[in-house]
Amino acid sequence: MSTLLTEEEVLSLLESSIKAKKCSYSPYSKFRVGAALFTSCGKIYTGCNVENVSYGLTICAEVTAYVKAVSEGYTSFKACAVSTDVKDSVHWPCGACRQFMAEFGDIEVFSTFDDKTHTVRTLKTILPSHFSVEGLRNGQSI
């Protein structure tokens, strides 16, 4: 249960991530991912994964959503939902996405299935020792 969003906001966020997954360009892995990012002012930005034959150039759904939001001036967020086609286990953002997300603060992260059942954790819970500006200044990660 979310502590930052209303039930209606959670449902809208989950639906948005599921819908975003349909736009995934994943011809190589066939692993579709959709993400939806809820800004502090209530706007939702979506993203999907966009693969490249050179896998290192692939862009994850979460990063896509964040870049869209930031490019329009939003840098304060409450939650992010992630949807995949996997039906038997919860999937969280990859490590690189978690670190990217941490740049903008601790938020609630939802892993959802197409039927909108979901699990929620804080970003700090799924990435407890992220690299930060403080760590950079001190020469270490925290």
mmCIF file of N, CA and C in Angstrom:
data_model
loop_
_atom_site.group_PDB
_atom_site.id
_atom_site.type_symbol
_atom_site.label_atom_id
_atom_site.label_comp_id
_atom_site.label_asym_id
_atom_site.label_seq_id
_atom_site.Cartn_x
_atom_site.Cartn_y
_atom_site.Cartn_z
ATOM 1 N N MET A 1 0.838 -1.179 0.000
ATOM 2 C CA MET A 1 0.000 0.000 0.000
ATOM 3 C C MET A 1 0.886 1.247 0.000
ATOM 4 N N SER A 2 0.567 2.161 -0.872
ATOM 5 C CA SER A 2 1.330 3.400 -0.985
ATOM 6 C C SER A 2 1.050 4.327 0.184
ATOM 7 N N THR A 3 2.085 5.002 0.617
ATOM 8 C CA THR A 3 1.913 6.013 1.664
ATOM 9 C C THR A 3 1.912 7.419 1.066
ATOM 10 N N LEU A 4 2.282 7.532 -0.208
ATOM 11 C CA LEU A 4 2.393 8.844 -0.841
ATOM 12 C C LEU A 4 1.289 9.138 -1.847
ATOM 13 N N LEU A 5 0.663 8.095 -2.383
ATOM 14 C CA LEU A 5 -0.343 8.251 -3.424
ATOM 15 C C LEU A 5 -1.703 7.745 -2.946
ATOM 16 N N THR A 6 -2.745 8.317 -3.503
ATOM 17 C CA THR A 6 -4.088 7.813 -3.231
ATOM 18 C C THR A 6 -4.292 6.513 -4.012
ATOM 19 N N GLU A 7 -5.340 5.781 -3.675
ATOM 20 C CA GLU A 7 -5.644 4.551 -4.404
ATOM 21 C C GLU A 7 -5.866 4.835 -5.886
ATOM 22 N N GLU A 8 -6.548 5.916 -6.180
ATOM 23 C CA GLU A 8 -6.815 6.307 -7.564
ATOM 24 C C GLU A 8 -5.513 6.635 -8.305
ATOM 25 N N GLU A 9 -4.601 7.334 -7.639
ATOM 26 C CA GLU A 9 -3.311 7.672 -8.252
ATOM 27 C C GLU A 9 -2.485 6.413 -8.512
ATOM 28 N N VAL A 10 -2.501 5.481 -7.564
ATOM 29 C CA VAL A 10 -1.767 4.223 -7.741
ATOM 30 C C VAL A 10 -2.317 3.477 -8.944
ATOM 31 N N LEU A 11 -3.625 3.359 -9.044
ATOM 32 C CA LEU A 11 -4.250 2.653 -10.160
ATOM 33 C C LEU A 11 -3.875 3.306 -11.494
ATOM 34 N N SER A 12 -3.899 4.620 -11.557
ATOM 35 C CA SER A 12 -3.536 5.343 -12.765
ATOM 36 C C SER A 12 -2.071 5.100 -13.123
ATOM 37 N N LEU A 13 -1.198 5.092 -12.130
ATOM 38 C CA LEU A 13 0.225 4.847 -12.341
ATOM 39 C C LEU A 13 0.457 3.432 -12.872
ATOM 40 N N LEU A 14 -0.185 2.451 -12.254
ATOM 41 C CA LEU A 14 -0.038 1.059 -12.694
ATOM 42 C C LEU A 14 -0.540 0.881 -14.120
ATOM 43 N N GLU A 15 -1.716 1.426 -14.413
ATOM 44 C CA GLU A 15 -2.280 1.337 -15.766
ATOM 45 C C GLU A 15 -1.363 1.990 -16.793
ATOM 46 N N SER A 16 -0.779 3.107 -16.425
ATOM 47 C CA SER A 16 0.121 3.813 -17.337
ATOM 48 C C SER A 16 1.364 2.990 -17.653
ATOM 49 N N SER A 17 1.907 2.289 -16.660
ATOM 50 C CA SER A 17 3.097 1.463 -16.913
ATOM 51 C C SER A 17 2.755 0.265 -17.793
ATOM 52 N N ILE A 18 1.589 -0.307 -17.589
ATOM 53 C CA ILE A 18 1.152 -1.450 -18.405
ATOM 54 C C ILE A 18 0.937 -1.004 -19.854
ATOM 55 N N LYS A 19 0.314 0.145 -20.024
ATOM 56 C CA LYS A 19 0.081 0.687 -21.370
ATOM 57 C C LYS A 19 1.414 1.025 -22.061
ATOM 58 N N ALA A 20 2.352 1.602 -21.321
ATOM 59 C CA ALA A 20 3.649 1.974 -21.886
ATOM 60 C C ALA A 20 4.410 0.753 -22.395
ATOM 61 N N LYS A 21 4.228 -0.361 -21.730
ATOM 62 C CA LYS A 21 4.918 -1.606 -22.118
ATOM 63 C C LYS A 21 4.574 -2.005 -23.553
ATOM 64 N N LYS A 22 3.383 -1.659 -23.992
ATOM 65 C CA LYS A 22 2.941 -2.022 -25.345
ATOM 66 C C LYS A 22 3.779 -1.344 -26.431
ATOM 67 N N CYS A 23 4.451 -0.249 -26.086
ATOM 68 C CA CYS A 23 5.286 0.470 -27.059
ATOM 69 C C CYS A 23 6.732 -0.012 -27.069
ATOM 70 N N SER A 24 7.057 -0.962 -26.210
ATOM 71 C CA SER A 24 8.430 -1.460 -26.109
ATOM 72 C C SER A 24 8.983 -1.878 -27.468
ATOM 73 N N TYR A 25 10.224 -1.483 -27.718
ATOM 74 C CA TYR A 25 10.941 -1.951 -28.892
ATOM 75 C C TYR A 25 11.996 -2.921 -28.377
ATOM 76 N N SER A 26 11.661 -4.205 -28.388
ATOM 77 C CA SER A 26 12.547 -5.225 -27.817
ATOM 78 C C SER A 26 12.639 -6.447 -28.733
ATOM 79 N N PRO A 27 13.104 -6.244 -29.980
ATOM 80 C CA PRO A 27 13.146 -7.357 -30.932
ATOM 81 C C PRO A 27 14.195 -8.418 -30.608
ATOM 82 N N TYR A 28 15.167 -8.102 -29.767
ATOM 83 C CA TYR A 28 16.249 -9.038 -29.492
ATOM 84 C C TYR A 28 15.984 -9.860 -28.232
ATOM 85 N N SER A 29 15.660 -9.216 -27.154
ATOM 86 C CA SER A 29 15.423 -9.942 -25.903
ATOM 87 C C SER A 29 13.983 -10.417 -25.781
ATOM 88 N N LYS A 30 13.068 -9.749 -26.461
ATOM 89 C CA LYS A 30 11.624 -10.008 -26.331
ATOM 90 C C LYS A 30 11.139 -9.728 -24.910
ATOM 91 N N PHE A 31 11.895 -8.959 -24.147
ATOM 92 C CA PHE A 31 11.566 -8.628 -22.749
ATOM 93 C C PHE A 31 11.020 -7.206 -22.717
ATOM 94 N N ARG A 32 9.696 -7.108 -22.781
ATOM 95 C CA ARG A 32 9.052 -5.796 -22.805
ATOM 96 C C ARG A 32 8.962 -5.217 -21.396
ATOM 97 N N VAL A 33 9.266 -3.922 -21.284
ATOM 98 C CA VAL A 33 9.164 -3.228 -20.005
ATOM 99 C C VAL A 33 8.478 -1.888 -20.240
ATOM 100 N N GLY A 34 7.558 -1.562 -19.352
ATOM 101 C CA GLY A 34 6.922 -0.255 -19.352
ATOM 102 C C GLY A 34 7.126 0.380 -17.997
ATOM 103 N N ALA A 35 7.282 1.681 -17.978
ATOM 104 C CA ALA A 35 7.448 2.396 -16.712
ATOM 105 C C ALA A 35 6.563 3.637 -16.728
ATOM 106 N N ALA A 36 6.121 4.005 -15.539
ATOM 107 C CA ALA A 36 5.357 5.238 -15.382
ATOM 108 C C ALA A 36 5.892 5.946 -14.146
ATOM 109 N N LEU A 37 6.148 7.229 -14.283
ATOM 110 C CA LEU A 37 6.770 8.036 -13.241
ATOM 111 C C LEU A 37 5.794 9.113 -12.801
ATOM 112 N N PHE A 38 5.525 9.177 -11.512
ATOM 113 C CA PHE A 38 4.563 10.119 -10.935
ATOM 114 C C PHE A 38 5.321 11.305 -10.337
ATOM 115 N N THR A 39 5.116 12.491 -10.903
ATOM 116 C CA THR A 39 5.807 13.672 -10.399
ATOM 117 C C THR A 39 5.161 14.159 -9.105
ATOM 118 N N SER A 40 5.870 14.995 -8.389
ATOM 119 C CA SER A 40 5.341 15.546 -7.134
ATOM 120 C C SER A 40 4.101 16.402 -7.351
ATOM 121 N N CYS A 41 3.918 16.909 -8.572
ATOM 122 C CA CYS A 41 2.726 17.727 -8.847
ATOM 123 C C CYS A 41 1.609 16.903 -9.485
ATOM 124 N N GLY A 42 1.793 15.579 -9.600
ATOM 125 C CA GLY A 42 0.709 14.710 -10.053
ATOM 126 C C GLY A 42 0.700 14.344 -11.524
ATOM 127 N N LYS A 43 1.688 14.776 -12.278
ATOM 128 C CA LYS A 43 1.758 14.430 -13.698
ATOM 129 C C LYS A 43 2.461 13.076 -13.846
ATOM 130 N N ILE A 44 2.020 12.285 -14.817
ATOM 131 C CA ILE A 44 2.627 10.978 -15.058
ATOM 132 C C ILE A 44 3.371 11.005 -16.387
ATOM 133 N N TYR A 45 4.627 10.565 -16.356
ATOM 134 C CA TYR A 45 5.442 10.392 -17.559
ATOM 135 C C TYR A 45 5.680 8.899 -17.748
ATOM 136 N N THR A 46 5.577 8.437 -18.980
ATOM 137 C CA THR A 46 5.773 7.019 -19.248
ATOM 138 C C THR A 46 7.012 6.793 -20.097
ATOM 139 N N GLY A 47 7.472 5.556 -20.082
ATOM 140 C CA GLY A 47 8.598 5.162 -20.912
ATOM 141 C C GLY A 47 8.557 3.669 -21.165
ATOM 142 N N CYS A 48 9.235 3.247 -22.205
ATOM 143 C CA CYS A 48 9.381 1.828 -22.502
ATOM 144 C C CYS A 48 10.842 1.567 -22.834
ATOM 145 N N ASN A 49 11.222 0.297 -22.798
ATOM 146 C CA ASN A 49 12.593 -0.018 -23.173
ATOM 147 C C ASN A 49 12.740 0.044 -24.691
ATOM 148 N N VAL A 50 13.889 0.540 -25.120
ATOM 149 C CA VAL A 50 14.200 0.658 -26.544
ATOM 150 C C VAL A 50 15.550 -0.022 -26.754
ATOM 151 N N GLU A 51 15.499 -1.200 -27.364
ATOM 152 C CA GLU A 51 16.720 -1.971 -27.556
ATOM 153 C C GLU A 51 17.493 -1.532 -28.793
ATOM 154 N N ASN A 52 18.753 -1.940 -28.812
ATOM 155 C CA ASN A 52 19.630 -1.723 -29.947
ATOM 156 C C ASN A 52 20.405 -3.016 -30.139
ATOM 157 N N VAL A 53 20.729 -3.343 -31.371
ATOM 158 C CA VAL A 53 21.485 -4.565 -31.637
ATOM 159 C C VAL A 53 22.797 -4.570 -30.849
ATOM 160 N N SER A 54 23.342 -3.390 -30.576
ATOM 161 C CA SER A 54 24.484 -3.253 -29.682
ATOM 162 C C SER A 54 23.895 -3.010 -28.297
ATOM 163 N N TYR A 55 23.736 -4.083 -27.526
ATOM 164 C CA TYR A 55 22.980 -4.025 -26.262
ATOM 165 C C TYR A 55 23.343 -2.864 -25.344
ATOM 166 N N GLY A 56 24.586 -2.458 -25.341
ATOM 167 C CA GLY A 56 25.012 -1.350 -24.477
ATOM 168 C C GLY A 56 24.313 -0.035 -24.797
ATOM 169 N N LEU A 57 23.735 0.072 -25.968
ATOM 170 C CA LEU A 57 23.026 1.285 -26.363
ATOM 171 C C LEU A 57 21.531 1.217 -26.041
ATOM 172 N N THR A 58 21.090 0.108 -25.479
ATOM 173 C CA THR A 58 19.690 -0.048 -25.091
ATOM 174 C C THR A 58 19.338 0.943 -23.999
ATOM 175 N N ILE A 59 18.129 1.466 -24.061
ATOM 176 C CA ILE A 59 17.636 2.410 -23.052
ATOM 177 C C ILE A 59 16.495 1.742 -22.294
ATOM 178 N N CYS A 60 16.598 1.734 -20.987
ATOM 179 C CA CYS A 60 15.572 1.113 -20.154
ATOM 180 C C CYS A 60 14.323 1.996 -20.041
ATOM 181 N N ALA A 61 13.212 1.373 -19.754
ATOM 182 C CA ALA A 61 11.928 2.079 -19.638
ATOM 183 C C ALA A 61 11.960 3.153 -18.556
ATOM 184 N N GLU A 62 12.567 2.837 -17.421
ATOM 185 C CA GLU A 62 12.602 3.789 -16.315
ATOM 186 C C GLU A 62 13.384 5.041 -16.696
ATOM 187 N N VAL A 63 14.532 4.838 -17.335
ATOM 188 C CA VAL A 63 15.355 5.977 -17.759
ATOM 189 C C VAL A 63 14.598 6.807 -18.787
ATOM 190 N N THR A 64 13.906 6.150 -19.702
ATOM 191 C CA THR A 64 13.114 6.873 -20.693
ATOM 192 C C THR A 64 12.101 7.791 -20.012
ATOM 193 N N ALA A 65 11.383 7.260 -19.024
ATOM 194 C CA ALA A 65 10.375 8.070 -18.317
ATOM 195 C C ALA A 65 11.024 9.240 -17.590
ATOM 196 N N TYR A 66 12.126 9.000 -16.901
ATOM 197 C CA TYR A 66 12.813 10.074 -16.179
ATOM 198 C C TYR A 66 13.321 11.149 -17.137
ATOM 199 N N VAL A 67 13.920 10.737 -18.241
ATOM 200 C CA VAL A 67 14.474 11.717 -19.184
ATOM 201 C C VAL A 67 13.354 12.562 -19.783
ATOM 202 N N LYS A 68 12.230 11.939 -20.093
ATOM 203 C CA LYS A 68 11.092 12.710 -20.611
ATOM 204 C C LYS A 68 10.647 13.754 -19.586
ATOM 205 N N ALA A 69 10.530 13.348 -18.328
ATOM 206 C CA ALA A 69 10.079 14.268 -17.276
ATOM 207 C C ALA A 69 11.094 15.389 -17.050
ATOM 208 N N VAL A 70 12.354 15.036 -16.906
ATOM 209 C CA VAL A 70 13.385 16.034 -16.642
ATOM 210 C C VAL A 70 13.507 16.998 -17.813
ATOM 211 N N SER A 71 13.380 16.496 -19.039
ATOM 212 C CA SER A 71 13.496 17.368 -20.210
ATOM 213 C C SER A 71 12.348 18.376 -20.292
ATOM 214 N N GLU A 72 11.291 18.145 -19.510
ATOM 215 C CA GLU A 72 10.183 19.092 -19.446
ATOM 216 C C GLU A 72 10.170 19.868 -18.124
ATOM 217 N N GLY A 73 11.274 19.775 -17.370
ATOM 218 C CA GLY A 73 11.427 20.603 -16.186
ATOM 219 C C GLY A 73 11.055 19.972 -14.858
ATOM 220 N N TYR A 74 10.708 18.691 -14.841
ATOM 221 C CA TYR A 74 10.319 18.030 -13.590
ATOM 222 C C TYR A 74 11.502 17.276 -12.996
ATOM 223 N N THR A 75 11.779 17.506 -11.729
ATOM 224 C CA THR A 75 12.872 16.795 -11.056
ATOM 225 C C THR A 75 12.471 16.291 -9.680
ATOM 226 N N SER A 76 11.207 16.402 -9.338
ATOM 227 C CA SER A 76 10.716 15.934 -8.041
ATOM 228 C C SER A 76 9.632 14.890 -8.279
ATOM 229 N N PHE A 77 9.863 13.698 -7.715
ATOM 230 C CA PHE A 77 8.990 12.565 -8.011
ATOM 231 C C PHE A 77 8.522 11.863 -6.729
ATOM 232 N N LYS A 78 7.365 11.203 -6.827
ATOM 233 C CA LYS A 78 6.807 10.456 -5.704
ATOM 234 C C LYS A 78 6.906 8.949 -5.891
ATOM 235 N N ALA A 79 6.715 8.488 -7.151
ATOM 236 C CA ALA A 79 6.636 7.039 -7.366
ATOM 237 C C ALA A 79 6.927 6.688 -8.812
ATOM 238 N N CYS A 80 7.304 5.422 -9.002
ATOM 239 C CA CYS A 80 7.518 4.870 -10.333
ATOM 240 C C CYS A 80 6.953 3.458 -10.347
ATOM 241 N N ALA A 81 6.222 3.124 -11.408
ATOM 242 C CA ALA A 81 5.709 1.760 -11.571
ATOM 243 C C ALA A 81 6.404 1.121 -12.762
ATOM 244 N N VAL A 82 6.685 -0.177 -12.620
ATOM 245 C CA VAL A 82 7.355 -0.937 -13.675
ATOM 246 C C VAL A 82 6.514 -2.168 -13.985
ATOM 247 N N SER A 83 6.321 -2.429 -15.272
ATOM 248 C CA SER A 83 5.532 -3.573 -15.724
ATOM 249 C C SER A 83 6.319 -4.380 -16.738
ATOM 250 N N THR A 84 6.298 -5.699 -16.602
ATOM 251 C CA THR A 84 6.908 -6.604 -17.578
ATOM 252 C C THR A 84 5.867 -7.661 -17.949
ATOM 253 N N ASP A 85 6.227 -8.556 -18.853
ATOM 254 C CA ASP A 85 5.329 -9.647 -19.225
ATOM 255 C C ASP A 85 5.506 -10.874 -18.341
ATOM 256 N N VAL A 86 6.481 -10.860 -17.449
ATOM 257 C CA VAL A 86 6.727 -11.997 -16.567
ATOM 258 C C VAL A 86 5.545 -12.132 -15.613
ATOM 259 N N LYS A 87 5.012 -13.340 -15.530
ATOM 260 C CA LYS A 87 3.789 -13.533 -14.755
ATOM 261 C C LYS A 87 4.000 -14.213 -13.400
ATOM 262 N N ASP A 88 5.169 -14.793 -13.186
ATOM 263 C CA ASP A 88 5.349 -15.580 -11.967
ATOM 264 C C ASP A 88 6.330 -15.006 -10.957
ATOM 265 N N SER A 89 6.866 -13.802 -11.220
ATOM 266 C CA SER A 89 7.757 -13.202 -10.232
ATOM 267 C C SER A 89 7.792 -11.686 -10.400
ATOM 268 N N VAL A 90 8.073 -11.019 -9.305
ATOM 269 C CA VAL A 90 8.165 -9.561 -9.276
ATOM 270 C C VAL A 90 9.478 -9.139 -9.921
ATOM 271 N N HIS A 91 9.441 -8.086 -10.721
ATOM 272 C CA HIS A 91 10.652 -7.550 -11.339
ATOM 273 C C HIS A 91 10.833 -6.092 -10.951
ATOM 274 N N TRP A 92 12.013 -5.774 -10.452
ATOM 275 C CA TRP A 92 12.372 -4.412 -10.072
ATOM 276 C C TRP A 92 13.253 -3.813 -11.150
ATOM 277 N N PRO A 93 13.438 -2.507 -11.159
ATOM 278 C CA PRO A 93 14.372 -1.898 -12.101
ATOM 279 C C PRO A 93 15.767 -2.500 -11.941
ATOM 280 N N CYS A 94 16.521 -2.522 -13.043
ATOM 281 C CA CYS A 94 17.889 -3.043 -12.992
ATOM 282 C C CYS A 94 18.752 -2.121 -12.119
ATOM 283 N N GLY A 95 19.938 -2.555 -11.800
ATOM 284 C CA GLY A 95 20.831 -1.773 -10.944
ATOM 285 C C GLY A 95 21.174 -0.403 -11.509
ATOM 286 N N ALA A 96 21.420 -0.347 -12.812
ATOM 287 C CA ALA A 96 21.749 0.945 -13.430
ATOM 288 C C ALA A 96 20.558 1.906 -13.322
ATOM 289 N N CYS A 97 19.358 1.395 -13.531
ATOM 290 C CA CYS A 97 18.162 2.245 -13.406
ATOM 291 C C CYS A 97 17.962 2.707 -11.969
ATOM 292 N N ARG A 98 18.200 1.818 -11.028
ATOM 293 C CA ARG A 98 18.061 2.198 -9.609
ATOM 294 C C ARG A 98 18.998 3.355 -9.279
ATOM 295 N N GLN A 99 20.236 3.268 -9.752
ATOM 296 C CA GLN A 99 21.189 4.350 -9.495
ATOM 297 C C GLN A 99 20.744 5.623 -10.201
ATOM 298 N N PHE A 100 20.261 5.505 -11.421
ATOM 299 C CA PHE A 100 19.779 6.667 -12.161
ATOM 300 C C PHE A 100 18.624 7.313 -11.403
ATOM 301 N N MET A 101 17.700 6.505 -10.920
ATOM 302 C CA MET A 101 16.537 6.991 -10.182
ATOM 303 C C MET A 101 16.953 7.668 -8.877
ATOM 304 N N ALA A 102 17.975 7.128 -8.220
ATOM 305 C CA ALA A 102 18.434 7.661 -6.937
ATOM 306 C C ALA A 102 18.940 9.094 -7.050
ATOM 307 N N GLU A 103 19.344 9.491 -8.239
ATOM 308 C CA GLU A 103 19.791 10.860 -8.472
ATOM 309 C C GLU A 103 18.712 11.869 -8.074
ATOM 310 N N PHE A 104 17.457 11.439 -8.155
ATOM 311 C CA PHE A 104 16.335 12.341 -7.917
ATOM 312 C C PHE A 104 15.616 12.064 -6.598
ATOM 313 N N GLY A 105 16.205 11.247 -5.735
ATOM 314 C CA GLY A 105 15.658 11.025 -4.397
ATOM 315 C C GLY A 105 14.927 9.710 -4.227
ATOM 316 N N ASP A 106 14.639 9.406 -2.993
ATOM 317 C CA ASP A 106 13.954 8.170 -2.628
ATOM 318 C C ASP A 106 12.474 8.293 -2.990
ATOM 319 N N ILE A 107 11.950 7.298 -3.673
ATOM 320 C CA ILE A 107 10.538 7.277 -4.062
ATOM 321 C C ILE A 107 9.982 5.884 -3.814
ATOM 322 N N GLU A 108 8.689 5.730 -3.979
ATOM 323 C CA GLU A 108 8.079 4.408 -3.950
ATOM 324 C C GLU A 108 8.198 3.803 -5.338
ATOM 325 N N VAL A 109 8.539 2.511 -5.391
ATOM 326 C CA VAL A 109 8.666 1.795 -6.649
ATOM 327 C C VAL A 109 7.674 0.634 -6.625
ATOM 328 N N PHE A 110 6.833 0.588 -7.645
ATOM 329 C CA PHE A 110 5.824 -0.458 -7.782
ATOM 330 C C PHE A 110 6.243 -1.422 -8.876
ATOM 331 N N SER A 111 6.153 -2.705 -8.601
ATOM 332 C CA SER A 111 6.314 -3.732 -9.625
ATOM 333 C C SER A 111 4.923 -4.307 -9.827
ATOM 334 N N THR A 112 4.404 -4.188 -11.053
ATOM 335 C CA THR A 112 3.016 -4.571 -11.291
ATOM 336 C C THR A 112 2.865 -5.625 -12.376
ATOM 337 N N PHE A 113 1.792 -6.355 -12.258
ATOM 338 C CA PHE A 113 1.392 -7.322 -13.268
ATOM 339 C C PHE A 113 0.238 -6.725 -14.071
ATOM 340 N N ASP A 114 -0.107 -7.353 -15.190
ATOM 341 C CA ASP A 114 -1.161 -6.822 -16.046
ATOM 342 C C ASP A 114 -2.519 -6.727 -15.348
ATOM 343 N N ASP A 115 -2.746 -7.550 -14.344
ATOM 344 C CA ASP A 115 -4.019 -7.470 -13.617
ATOM 345 C C ASP A 115 -3.972 -6.409 -12.510
ATOM 346 N N LYS A 116 -2.898 -5.666 -12.458
ATOM 347 C CA LYS A 116 -2.657 -4.560 -11.528
ATOM 348 C C LYS A 116 -2.352 -5.004 -10.096
ATOM 349 N N THR A 117 -2.195 -6.311 -9.875
ATOM 350 C CA THR A 117 -1.658 -6.707 -8.580
ATOM 351 C C THR A 117 -0.223 -6.217 -8.574
ATOM 352 N N HIS A 118 0.271 -5.853 -7.413
ATOM 353 C CA HIS A 118 1.579 -5.218 -7.382
ATOM 354 C C HIS A 118 2.242 -5.378 -6.021
ATOM 355 N N THR A 119 3.533 -5.089 -6.037
ATOM 356 C CA THR A 119 4.340 -5.024 -4.823
ATOM 357 C C THR A 119 4.987 -3.647 -4.821
ATOM 358 N N VAL A 120 5.099 -3.044 -3.655
ATOM 359 C CA VAL A 120 5.709 -1.715 -3.567
ATOM 360 C C VAL A 120 6.828 -1.726 -2.540
ATOM 361 N N ARG A 121 7.918 -1.063 -2.874
ATOM 362 C CA ARG A 121 9.062 -0.878 -1.983
ATOM 363 C C ARG A 121 9.564 0.548 -2.183
ATOM 364 N N THR A 122 10.351 1.028 -1.261
ATOM 365 C CA THR A 122 11.007 2.317 -1.494
ATOM 366 C C THR A 122 12.269 2.048 -2.306
ATOM 367 N N LEU A 123 12.700 3.047 -3.038
ATOM 368 C CA LEU A 123 13.939 2.917 -3.810
ATOM 369 C C LEU A 123 15.100 2.624 -2.873
ATOM 370 N N LYS A 124 15.108 3.274 -1.730
ATOM 371 C CA LYS A 124 16.190 3.059 -0.754
ATOM 372 C C LYS A 124 16.242 1.596 -0.297
ATOM 373 N N THR A 125 15.083 0.934 -0.261
ATOM 374 C CA THR A 125 15.031 -0.476 0.132
ATOM 375 C C THR A 125 15.633 -1.375 -0.940
ATOM 376 N N ILE A 126 15.367 -1.062 -2.207
ATOM 377 C CA ILE A 126 15.890 -1.924 -3.279
ATOM 378 C C ILE A 126 17.275 -1.493 -3.767
ATOM 379 N N LEU A 127 17.733 -0.327 -3.299
ATOM 380 C CA LEU A 127 19.102 0.138 -3.579
ATOM 381 C C LEU A 127 19.636 0.809 -2.318
ATOM 382 N N PRO A 128 19.995 0.007 -1.328
ATOM 383 C CA PRO A 128 20.347 0.573 -0.014
ATOM 384 C C PRO A 128 21.654 1.365 0.034
ATOM 385 N N SER A 129 22.572 1.131 -0.859
ATOM 386 C CA SER A 129 23.873 1.802 -0.784
ATOM 387 C C SER A 129 24.217 2.453 -2.119
ATOM 388 N N HIS A 130 23.408 3.400 -2.529
ATOM 389 C CA HIS A 130 23.637 4.047 -3.812
ATOM 390 C C HIS A 130 24.804 5.025 -3.739
ATOM 391 N N PHE A 131 25.382 5.301 -4.883
ATOM 392 C CA PHE A 131 26.434 6.303 -4.983
ATOM 393 C C PHE A 131 25.762 7.668 -4.964
ATOM 394 N N SER A 132 26.310 8.605 -4.226
ATOM 395 C CA SER A 132 25.668 9.913 -4.078
ATOM 396 C C SER A 132 26.699 11.035 -4.178
ATOM 397 N N VAL A 133 26.195 12.254 -4.237
ATOM 398 C CA VAL A 133 27.084 13.414 -4.278
ATOM 399 C C VAL A 133 27.924 13.484 -2.997
ATOM 400 N N GLU A 134 27.321 13.108 -1.884
ATOM 401 C CA GLU A 134 28.088 13.090 -0.630
ATOM 402 C C GLU A 134 29.225 12.084 -0.714
ATOM 403 N N GLY A 135 28.925 10.917 -1.263
ATOM 404 C CA GLY A 135 29.948 9.903 -1.447
ATOM 405 C C GLY A 135 31.041 10.349 -2.399
ATOM 406 N N LEU A 136 30.640 11.072 -3.435
ATOM 407 C CA LEU A 136 31.600 11.594 -4.403
ATOM 408 C C LEU A 136 32.544 12.594 -3.713
ATOM 409 N N ARG A 137 31.975 13.466 -2.901
ATOM 410 C CA ARG A 137 32.781 14.465 -2.171
ATOM 411 C C ARG A 137 33.728 13.795 -1.173
ATOM 412 N N ASN A 138 33.271 12.712 -0.574
ATOM 413 C CA ASN A 138 34.069 12.005 0.423
ATOM 414 C C ASN A 138 34.945 10.919 -0.182
ATOM 415 N N GLY A 139 34.849 10.740 -1.488
ATOM 416 C CA GLY A 139 35.651 9.715 -2.148
ATOM 417 C C GLY A 139 35.141 8.307 -1.928
ATOM 418 N N GLN A 140 33.858 8.186 -1.596
ATOM 419 C CA GLN A 140 33.290 6.852 -1.371
ATOM 420 C C GLN A 140 31.807 6.887 -1.664
ATOM 421 N N SER A 141 31.212 5.700 -1.857
ATOM 422 C CA SER A 141 29.774 5.636 -2.029
ATOM 423 C C SER A 141 29.136 5.385 -0.668
ATOM 424 N N ILE A 142 27.857 5.729 -0.544
ATOM 425 C CA ILE A 142 27.180 5.514 0.735
ATOM 426 C C ILE A 142 26.038 4.541 0.565
#
